[in-house]
Coordinates of C-alpha atoms in Angstrom, one line a residue:
X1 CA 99.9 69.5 105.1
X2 CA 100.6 72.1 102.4
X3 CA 104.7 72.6 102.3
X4 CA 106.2 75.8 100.5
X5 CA 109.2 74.9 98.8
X6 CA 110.5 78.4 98.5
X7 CA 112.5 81.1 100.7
X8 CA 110.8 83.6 98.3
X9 CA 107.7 84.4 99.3
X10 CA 105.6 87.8 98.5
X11 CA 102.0 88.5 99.9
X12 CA 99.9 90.9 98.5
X13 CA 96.5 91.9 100.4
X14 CA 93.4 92.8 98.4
X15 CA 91.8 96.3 99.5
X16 CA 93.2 99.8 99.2
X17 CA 96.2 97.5 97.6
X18 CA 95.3 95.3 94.6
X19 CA 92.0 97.2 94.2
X20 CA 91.4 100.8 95.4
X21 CA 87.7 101.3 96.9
X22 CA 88.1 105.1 97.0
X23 CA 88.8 106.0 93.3
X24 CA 86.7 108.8 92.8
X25 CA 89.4 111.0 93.8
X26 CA 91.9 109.2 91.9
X27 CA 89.9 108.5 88.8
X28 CA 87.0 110.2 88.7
X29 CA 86.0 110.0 85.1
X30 CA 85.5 106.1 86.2
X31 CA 87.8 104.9 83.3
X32 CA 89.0 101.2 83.7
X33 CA 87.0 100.0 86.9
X34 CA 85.6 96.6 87.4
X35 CA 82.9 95.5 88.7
X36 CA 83.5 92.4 91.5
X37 CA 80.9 90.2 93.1
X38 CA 81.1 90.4 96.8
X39 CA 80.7 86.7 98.1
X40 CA 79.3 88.2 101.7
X41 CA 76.6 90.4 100.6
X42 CA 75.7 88.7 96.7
X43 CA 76.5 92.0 95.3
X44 CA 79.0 93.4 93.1
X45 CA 81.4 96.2 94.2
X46 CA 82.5 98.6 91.8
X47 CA 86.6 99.0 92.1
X48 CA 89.5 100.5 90.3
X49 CA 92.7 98.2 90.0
X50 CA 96.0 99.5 91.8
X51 CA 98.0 98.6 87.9
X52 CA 101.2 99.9 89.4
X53 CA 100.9 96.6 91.8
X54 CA 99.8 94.4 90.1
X55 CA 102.5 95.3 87.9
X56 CA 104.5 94.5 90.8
X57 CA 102.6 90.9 91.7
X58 CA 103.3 90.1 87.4
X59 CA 107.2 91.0 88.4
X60 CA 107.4 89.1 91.9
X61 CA 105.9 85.9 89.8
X62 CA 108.5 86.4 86.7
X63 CA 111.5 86.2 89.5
X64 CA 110.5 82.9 90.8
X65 CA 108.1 84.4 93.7
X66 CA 105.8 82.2 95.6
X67 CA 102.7 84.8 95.7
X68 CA 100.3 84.7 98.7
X69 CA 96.9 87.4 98.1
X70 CA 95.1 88.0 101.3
X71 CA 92.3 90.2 102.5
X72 CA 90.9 90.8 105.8
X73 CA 87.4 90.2 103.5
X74 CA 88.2 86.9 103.8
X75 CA 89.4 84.0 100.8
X76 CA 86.4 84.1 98.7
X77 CA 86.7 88.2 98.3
X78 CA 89.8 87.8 97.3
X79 CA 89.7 84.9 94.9
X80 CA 86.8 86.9 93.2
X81 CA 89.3 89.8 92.9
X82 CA 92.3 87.8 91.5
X83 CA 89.7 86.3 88.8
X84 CA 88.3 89.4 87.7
X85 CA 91.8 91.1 87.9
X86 CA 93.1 88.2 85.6
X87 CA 95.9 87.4 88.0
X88 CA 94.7 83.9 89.7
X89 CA 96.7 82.2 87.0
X90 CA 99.8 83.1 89.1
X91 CA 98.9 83.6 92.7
X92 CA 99.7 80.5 94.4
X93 CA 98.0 81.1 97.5
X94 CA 94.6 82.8 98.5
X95 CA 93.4 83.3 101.6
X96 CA 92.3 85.4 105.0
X97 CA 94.6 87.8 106.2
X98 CA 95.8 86.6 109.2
X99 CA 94.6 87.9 113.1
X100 CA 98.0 86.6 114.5
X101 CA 101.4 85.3 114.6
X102 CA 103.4 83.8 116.8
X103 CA 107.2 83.5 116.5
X104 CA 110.2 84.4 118.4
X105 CA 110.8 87.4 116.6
X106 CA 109.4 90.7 115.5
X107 CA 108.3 90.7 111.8
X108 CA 110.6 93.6 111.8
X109 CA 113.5 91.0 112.4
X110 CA 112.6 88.7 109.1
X111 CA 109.9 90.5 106.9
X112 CA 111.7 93.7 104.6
X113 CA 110.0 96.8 105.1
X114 CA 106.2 97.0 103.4
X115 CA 106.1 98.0 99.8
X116 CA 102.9 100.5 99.1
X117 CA 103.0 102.1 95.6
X118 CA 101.2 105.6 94.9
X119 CA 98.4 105.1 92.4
X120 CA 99.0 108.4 91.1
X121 CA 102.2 109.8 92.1
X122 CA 105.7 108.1 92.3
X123 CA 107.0 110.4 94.9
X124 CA 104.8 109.0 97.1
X125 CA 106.0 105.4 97.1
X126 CA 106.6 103.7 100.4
X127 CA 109.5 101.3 100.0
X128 CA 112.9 100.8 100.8
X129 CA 114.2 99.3 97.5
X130 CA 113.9 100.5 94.1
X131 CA 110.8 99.3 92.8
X132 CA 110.9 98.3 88.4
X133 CA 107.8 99.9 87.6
X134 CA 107.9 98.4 84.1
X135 CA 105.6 96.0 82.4
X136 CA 107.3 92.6 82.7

């Protein structure tokens, strides 16, 4: 058994959050996108990294974070990502996202509200704290 020493825990999932799959309208003079191998198909995806969070995943990490990345694409898709996205050095955990959970308690009741930052436009930001958008 795998025990998390830590009451700080932050998960990050992969698509439309670390990497953006529709960036043509965001970026459509293709500027800074990777290419990642997709472990299901033996292809490789073109993407364009979310920089504001993995900014963020880089800040969570400096303050002592235990960081989880998940994706409903399963463990392999997102280890390809963090590799590629030269983060895997500091995620502690990959996996699946999860189907379920079963507690007590609403997630409502322990989890803070979800963070999503606008790729393009700060005003846009869904989070209920102020969110350090510098480089750490």
């Amino acid at each position: 058994m795998q025990v998390i020493k830590s009451s700080r825990i932050v998960m990050f999932d992969v698509d439309d959050t670390l990497v953006i799959w529709d960036w043509k309208a965001i970026n459509p003079d293709g500027v800074g996108l990777v290419y990642i191998r997709n472990p299901d198909g033996n292809c490789e995806e073109l993407v364009m990294p979310h920089d504001r969070h993995i900014r963020l995943l880089r800040q969570f990490k400096a303050r002592g974070h235990t960081v989880v990345v998940w994706s409903q694409g399963g463990h392999a898709w997102a280890e390809n990502v963090c590799k590629i996205l030269g983060i895997d050095s500091i995620v502690d955990i990959v996996m699946d996202k999860p189907n379920w959970y079963v507690d007590d308690l609403p997630c409502e009741a322990f989890m803070k509200s979800p963070i999503y930052l606008d790729p393009l436009d700060k005003s846009k930001d869904k989070t209920s704290w102020v969110v350090d958008d510098k480089e750490s």
